[in-house]
mmCIF file of C-alpha atoms in Angstrom:
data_model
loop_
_atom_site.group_PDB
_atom_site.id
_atom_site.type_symbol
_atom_site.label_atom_id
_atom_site.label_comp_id
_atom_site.label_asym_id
_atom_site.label_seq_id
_atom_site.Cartn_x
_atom_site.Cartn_y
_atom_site.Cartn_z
ATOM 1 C CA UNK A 1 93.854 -35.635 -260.576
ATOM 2 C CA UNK A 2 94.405 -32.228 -259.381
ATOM 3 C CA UNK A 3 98.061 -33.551 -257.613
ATOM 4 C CA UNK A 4 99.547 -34.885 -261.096
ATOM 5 C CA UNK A 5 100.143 -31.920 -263.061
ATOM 6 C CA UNK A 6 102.178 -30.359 -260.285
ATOM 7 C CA UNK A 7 104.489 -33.891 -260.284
ATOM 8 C CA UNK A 8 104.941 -34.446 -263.786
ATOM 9 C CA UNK A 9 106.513 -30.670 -263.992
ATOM 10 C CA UNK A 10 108.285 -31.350 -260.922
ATOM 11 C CA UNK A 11 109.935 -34.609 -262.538
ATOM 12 C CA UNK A 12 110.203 -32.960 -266.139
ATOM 13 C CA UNK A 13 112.365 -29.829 -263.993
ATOM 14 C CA UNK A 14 114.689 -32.805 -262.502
ATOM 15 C CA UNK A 15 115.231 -34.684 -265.502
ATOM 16 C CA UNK A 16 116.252 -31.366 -267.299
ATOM 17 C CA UNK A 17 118.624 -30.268 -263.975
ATOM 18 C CA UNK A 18 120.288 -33.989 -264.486
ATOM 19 C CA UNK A 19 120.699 -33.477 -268.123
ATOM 20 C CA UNK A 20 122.262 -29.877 -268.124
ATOM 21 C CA UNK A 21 124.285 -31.242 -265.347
ATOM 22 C CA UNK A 22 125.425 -34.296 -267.248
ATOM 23 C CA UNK A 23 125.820 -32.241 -270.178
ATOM 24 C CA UNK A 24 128.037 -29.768 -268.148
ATOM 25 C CA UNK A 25 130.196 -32.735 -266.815
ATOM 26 C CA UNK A 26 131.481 -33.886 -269.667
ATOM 27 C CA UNK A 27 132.343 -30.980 -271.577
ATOM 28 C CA UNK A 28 136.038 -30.842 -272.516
ATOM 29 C CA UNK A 29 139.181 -29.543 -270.125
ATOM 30 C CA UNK A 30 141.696 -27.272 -270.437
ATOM 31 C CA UNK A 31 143.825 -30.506 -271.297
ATOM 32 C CA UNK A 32 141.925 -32.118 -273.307
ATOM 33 C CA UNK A 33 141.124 -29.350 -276.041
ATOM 34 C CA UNK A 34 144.966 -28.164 -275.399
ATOM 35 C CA UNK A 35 145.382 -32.200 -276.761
ATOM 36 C CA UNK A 36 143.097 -31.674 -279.715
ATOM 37 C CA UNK A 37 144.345 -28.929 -281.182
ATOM 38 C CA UNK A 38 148.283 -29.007 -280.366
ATOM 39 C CA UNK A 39 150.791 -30.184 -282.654
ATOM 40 C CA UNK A 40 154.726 -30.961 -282.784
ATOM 41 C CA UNK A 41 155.553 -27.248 -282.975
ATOM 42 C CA UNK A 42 152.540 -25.807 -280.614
ATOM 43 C CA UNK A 43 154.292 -23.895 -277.731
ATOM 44 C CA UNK A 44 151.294 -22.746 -275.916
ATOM 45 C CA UNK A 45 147.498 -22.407 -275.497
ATOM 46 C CA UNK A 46 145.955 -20.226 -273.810
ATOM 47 C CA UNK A 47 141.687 -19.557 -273.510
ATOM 48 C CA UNK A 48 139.763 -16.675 -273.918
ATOM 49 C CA UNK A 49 136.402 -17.009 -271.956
ATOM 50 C CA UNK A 50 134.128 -20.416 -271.202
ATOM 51 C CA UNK A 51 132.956 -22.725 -273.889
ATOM 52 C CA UNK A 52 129.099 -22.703 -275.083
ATOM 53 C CA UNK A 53 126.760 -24.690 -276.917
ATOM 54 C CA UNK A 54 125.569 -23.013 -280.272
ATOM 55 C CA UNK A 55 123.461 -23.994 -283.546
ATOM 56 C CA UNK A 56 125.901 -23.769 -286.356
ATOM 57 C CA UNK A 57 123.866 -22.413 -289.423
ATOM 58 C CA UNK A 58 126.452 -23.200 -291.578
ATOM 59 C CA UNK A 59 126.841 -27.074 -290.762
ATOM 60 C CA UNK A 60 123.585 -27.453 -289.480
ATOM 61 C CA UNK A 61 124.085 -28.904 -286.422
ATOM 62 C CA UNK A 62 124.709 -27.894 -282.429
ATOM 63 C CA UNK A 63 128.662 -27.746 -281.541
ATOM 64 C CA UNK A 64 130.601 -26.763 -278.101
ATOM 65 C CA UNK A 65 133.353 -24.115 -278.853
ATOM 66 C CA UNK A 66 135.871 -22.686 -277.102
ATOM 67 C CA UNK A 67 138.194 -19.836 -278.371
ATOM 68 C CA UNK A 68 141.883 -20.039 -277.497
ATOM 69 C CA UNK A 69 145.017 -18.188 -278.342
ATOM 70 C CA UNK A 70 147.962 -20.229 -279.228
ATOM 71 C CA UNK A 71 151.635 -19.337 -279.996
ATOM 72 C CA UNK A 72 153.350 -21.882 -282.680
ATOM 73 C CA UNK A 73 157.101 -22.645 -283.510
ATOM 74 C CA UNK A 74 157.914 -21.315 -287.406
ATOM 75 C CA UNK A 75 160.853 -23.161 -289.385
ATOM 76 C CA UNK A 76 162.773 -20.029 -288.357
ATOM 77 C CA UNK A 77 163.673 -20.435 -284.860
ATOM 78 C CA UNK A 78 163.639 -16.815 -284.137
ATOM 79 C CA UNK A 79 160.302 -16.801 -285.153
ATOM 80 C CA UNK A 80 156.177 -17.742 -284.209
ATOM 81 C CA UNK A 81 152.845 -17.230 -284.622
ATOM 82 C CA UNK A 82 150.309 -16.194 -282.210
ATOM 83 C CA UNK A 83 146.900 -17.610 -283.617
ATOM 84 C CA UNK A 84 143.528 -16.482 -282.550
ATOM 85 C CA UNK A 85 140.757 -19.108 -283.301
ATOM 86 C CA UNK A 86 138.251 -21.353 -282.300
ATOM 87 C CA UNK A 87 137.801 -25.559 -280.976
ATOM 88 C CA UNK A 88 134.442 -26.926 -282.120
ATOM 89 C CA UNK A 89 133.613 -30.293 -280.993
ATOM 90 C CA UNK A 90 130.189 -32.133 -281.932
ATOM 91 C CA UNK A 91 127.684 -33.340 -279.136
ATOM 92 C CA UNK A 92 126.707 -36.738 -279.221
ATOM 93 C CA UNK A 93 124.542 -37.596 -276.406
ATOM 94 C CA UNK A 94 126.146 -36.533 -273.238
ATOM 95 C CA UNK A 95 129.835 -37.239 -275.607
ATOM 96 C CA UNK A 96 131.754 -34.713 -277.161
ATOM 97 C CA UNK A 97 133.911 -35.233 -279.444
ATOM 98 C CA UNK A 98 136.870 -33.099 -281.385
ATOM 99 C CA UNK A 99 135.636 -31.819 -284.602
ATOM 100 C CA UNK A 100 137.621 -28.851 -286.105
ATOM 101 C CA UNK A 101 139.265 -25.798 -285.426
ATOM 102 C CA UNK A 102 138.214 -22.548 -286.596
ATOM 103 C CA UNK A 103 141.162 -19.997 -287.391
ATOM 104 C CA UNK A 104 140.416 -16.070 -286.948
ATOM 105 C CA UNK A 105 143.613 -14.666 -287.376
ATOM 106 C CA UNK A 106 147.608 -15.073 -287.085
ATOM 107 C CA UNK A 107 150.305 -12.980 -286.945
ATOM 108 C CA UNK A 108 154.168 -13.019 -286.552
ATOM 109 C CA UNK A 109 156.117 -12.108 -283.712
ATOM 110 C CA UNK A 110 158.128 -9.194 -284.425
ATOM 111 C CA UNK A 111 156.618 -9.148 -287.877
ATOM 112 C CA UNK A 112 154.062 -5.940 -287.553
ATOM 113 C CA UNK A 113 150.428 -6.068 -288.649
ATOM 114 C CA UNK A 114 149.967 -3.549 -291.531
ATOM 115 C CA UNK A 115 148.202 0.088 -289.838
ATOM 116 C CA UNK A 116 145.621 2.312 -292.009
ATOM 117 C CA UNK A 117 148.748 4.305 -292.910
ATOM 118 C CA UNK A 118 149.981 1.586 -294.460
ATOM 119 C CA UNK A 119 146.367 0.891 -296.030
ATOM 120 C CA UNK A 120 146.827 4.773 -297.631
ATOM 121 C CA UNK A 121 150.418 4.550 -298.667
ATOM 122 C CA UNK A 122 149.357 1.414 -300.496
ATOM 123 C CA UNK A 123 146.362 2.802 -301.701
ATOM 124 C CA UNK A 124 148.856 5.668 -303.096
ATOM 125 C CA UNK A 125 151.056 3.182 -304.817
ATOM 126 C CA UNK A 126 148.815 0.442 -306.363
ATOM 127 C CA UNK A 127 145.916 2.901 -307.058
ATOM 128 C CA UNK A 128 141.969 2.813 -305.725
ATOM 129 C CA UNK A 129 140.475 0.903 -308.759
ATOM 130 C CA UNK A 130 143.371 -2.230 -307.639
ATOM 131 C CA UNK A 131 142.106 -2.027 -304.203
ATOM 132 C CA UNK A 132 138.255 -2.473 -305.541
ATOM 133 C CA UNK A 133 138.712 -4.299 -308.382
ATOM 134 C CA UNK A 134 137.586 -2.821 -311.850
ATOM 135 C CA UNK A 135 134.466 -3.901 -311.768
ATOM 136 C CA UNK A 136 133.581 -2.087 -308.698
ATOM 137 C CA UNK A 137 135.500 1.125 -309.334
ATOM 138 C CA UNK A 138 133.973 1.527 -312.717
ATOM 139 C CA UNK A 139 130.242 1.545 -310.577
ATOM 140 C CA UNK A 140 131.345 4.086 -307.613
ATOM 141 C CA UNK A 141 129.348 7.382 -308.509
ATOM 142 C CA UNK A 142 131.051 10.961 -307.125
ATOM 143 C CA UNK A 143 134.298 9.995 -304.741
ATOM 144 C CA UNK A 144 134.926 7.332 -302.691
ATOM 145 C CA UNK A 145 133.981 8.524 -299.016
ATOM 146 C CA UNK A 146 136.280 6.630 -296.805
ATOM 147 C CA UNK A 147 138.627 3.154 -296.935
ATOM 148 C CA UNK A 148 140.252 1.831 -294.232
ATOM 149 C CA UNK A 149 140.911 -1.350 -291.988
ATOM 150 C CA UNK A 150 137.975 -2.794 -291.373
ATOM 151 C CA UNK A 151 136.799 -2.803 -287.451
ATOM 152 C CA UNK A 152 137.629 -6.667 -287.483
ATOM 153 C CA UNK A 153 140.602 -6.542 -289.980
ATOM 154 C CA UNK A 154 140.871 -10.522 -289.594
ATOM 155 C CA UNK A 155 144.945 -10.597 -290.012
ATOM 156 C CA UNK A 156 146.107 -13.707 -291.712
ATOM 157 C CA UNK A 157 149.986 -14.505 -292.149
ATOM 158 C CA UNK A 158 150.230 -17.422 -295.009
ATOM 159 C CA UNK A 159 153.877 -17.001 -294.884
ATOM 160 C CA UNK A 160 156.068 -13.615 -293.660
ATOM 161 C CA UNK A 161 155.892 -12.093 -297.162
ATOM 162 C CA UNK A 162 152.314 -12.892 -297.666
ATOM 163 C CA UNK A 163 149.162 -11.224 -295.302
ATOM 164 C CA UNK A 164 145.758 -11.178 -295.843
ATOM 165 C CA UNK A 165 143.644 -8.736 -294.085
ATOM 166 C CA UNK A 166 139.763 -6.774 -294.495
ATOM 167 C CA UNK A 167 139.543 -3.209 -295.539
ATOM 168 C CA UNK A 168 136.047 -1.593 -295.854
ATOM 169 C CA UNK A 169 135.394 1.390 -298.367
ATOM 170 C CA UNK A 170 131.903 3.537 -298.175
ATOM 171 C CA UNK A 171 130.371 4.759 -301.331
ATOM 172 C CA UNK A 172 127.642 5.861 -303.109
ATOM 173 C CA UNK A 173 127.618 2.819 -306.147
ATOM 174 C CA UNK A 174 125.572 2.655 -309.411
ATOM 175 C CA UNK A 175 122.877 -0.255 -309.196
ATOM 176 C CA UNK A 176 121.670 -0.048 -313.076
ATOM 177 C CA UNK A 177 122.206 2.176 -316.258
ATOM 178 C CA UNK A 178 118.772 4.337 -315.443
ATOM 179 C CA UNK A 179 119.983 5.879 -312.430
ATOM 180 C CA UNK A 180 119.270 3.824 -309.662
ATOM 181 C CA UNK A 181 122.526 3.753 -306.851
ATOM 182 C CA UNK A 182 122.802 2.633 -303.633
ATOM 183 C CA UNK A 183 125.270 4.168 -300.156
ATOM 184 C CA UNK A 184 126.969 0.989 -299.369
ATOM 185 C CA UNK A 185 129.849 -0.443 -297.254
ATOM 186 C CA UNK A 186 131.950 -2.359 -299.532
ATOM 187 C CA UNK A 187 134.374 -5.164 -297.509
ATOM 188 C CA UNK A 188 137.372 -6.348 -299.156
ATOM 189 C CA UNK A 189 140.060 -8.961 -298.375
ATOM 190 C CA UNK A 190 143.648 -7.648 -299.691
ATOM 191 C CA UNK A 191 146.175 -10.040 -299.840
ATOM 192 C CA UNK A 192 149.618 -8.833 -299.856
ATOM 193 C CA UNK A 193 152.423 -10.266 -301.500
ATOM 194 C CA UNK A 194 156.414 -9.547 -300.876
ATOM 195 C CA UNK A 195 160.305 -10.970 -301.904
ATOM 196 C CA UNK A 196 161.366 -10.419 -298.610
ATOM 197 C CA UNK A 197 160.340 -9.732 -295.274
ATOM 198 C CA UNK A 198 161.014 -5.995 -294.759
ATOM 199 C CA UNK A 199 160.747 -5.912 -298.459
ATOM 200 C CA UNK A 200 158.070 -3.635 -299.869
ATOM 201 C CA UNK A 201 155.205 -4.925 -301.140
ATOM 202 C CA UNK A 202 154.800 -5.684 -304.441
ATOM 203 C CA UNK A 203 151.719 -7.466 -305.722
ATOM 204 C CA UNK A 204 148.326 -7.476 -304.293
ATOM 205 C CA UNK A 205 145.354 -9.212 -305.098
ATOM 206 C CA UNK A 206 141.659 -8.031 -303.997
ATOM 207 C CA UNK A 207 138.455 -10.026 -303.407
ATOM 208 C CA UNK A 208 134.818 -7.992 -302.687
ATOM 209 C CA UNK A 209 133.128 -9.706 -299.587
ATOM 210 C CA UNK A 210 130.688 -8.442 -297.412
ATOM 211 C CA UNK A 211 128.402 -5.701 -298.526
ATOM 212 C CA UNK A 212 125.948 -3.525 -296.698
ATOM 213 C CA UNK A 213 123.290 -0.962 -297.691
ATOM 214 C CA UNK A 214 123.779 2.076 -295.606
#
């Protein structure tokens, strides 16, 4: 008895090696994912790092991803986008097969991202309390400390006169009507609207998001 511990681990350690290594085998190419997430006007696709295998909170299931960089045609020939995102496939068995893709951010060619100068010249012209909504202007107690592109802006074209992006403001805000206030870091997603490209912009809309207690 003392000689079947030892062999049962032994086999267990085996069976898991020929699994991973299974597992590993069939995990998508290069050219399949380029397959699975090209279309007609896809130029090229590039890959930032290896895939992995990760629990997805959200869907509640495990999925392989890989992140890529791919540059699309436009209806302007002059023009593409370069889009940052991510392939998830679902694992079925040893299978995997194409599930989604996961988009982090676009942009134009030639067509610049807006800067944090741009963030304060816009600030200037629309005014803070259209940048935080009324709502949350009408709660921020003293001055607003600091707004600016957020670390991860997440920059995404719709169209070339339309950009969403993620600004972050810190501030000390109000939490009830006896006092009580919080320091917290406020994200918001600013979409841009314009008539033209190279146009100024001229409408913006503003949506709270993420919010931290500092």
């Amino acid at each position: 008895m003392k000689f079947v511990r030892p062999v049962i681990s032994v086999l267990a350690i085996l069976f898991a090696f020929a699994a991973f290594s299974a597992e590993a085998n069939a995990q998508p190419t290069d050219a399949q994912i380029k397959r699975d997430i090209s279309g007609p006007k896809t130029i090229s696709v590039t890959f930032r790092g290896p895939g992995k295998r990760e629990w997805s909170s959200t869907y509640s299931k495990y999925i392989w991803s890989r992140n890529f960089t791919a540059k699309v045609r436009t209806d302007d020939p002059k023009v593409n986008v370069i889009v940052t995102g991510t392939a998830s496939y679902d694992i079925v068995g040893s299978r995997y097969t194409f599930w989604r893709t996961f988009i982090t951010s676009n942009e134009y060619e030639g067509i610049p991202n807006p800067t944090n100068a741009d963030v304060n010249a816009l600030i200037e012209r629309f005014g803070l309390e259209k940048f935080m909504g009324n709502y949350r202007y009408n709660r921020v107690i003293g001055k607003v400390e600091s707004i600016g592109l957020s670390e991860t802006p997440n920059f995404v074209w719709h169209n070339p006169n339309s950009v969403s992006f993620n600004v972050t403001a810190v501030y000390r805000e109000r939490t009830n009507d006896v006092g009580g206030n919080e320091r917290i870091s406020q994200v918001y997603e600013i979409r841009l609207y314009r008539t033209a490209v190279g146009a100024e912009w001229n409408n913006m809309i503003s949506t709270a998001r993420d919010r931290k207690v500092l």
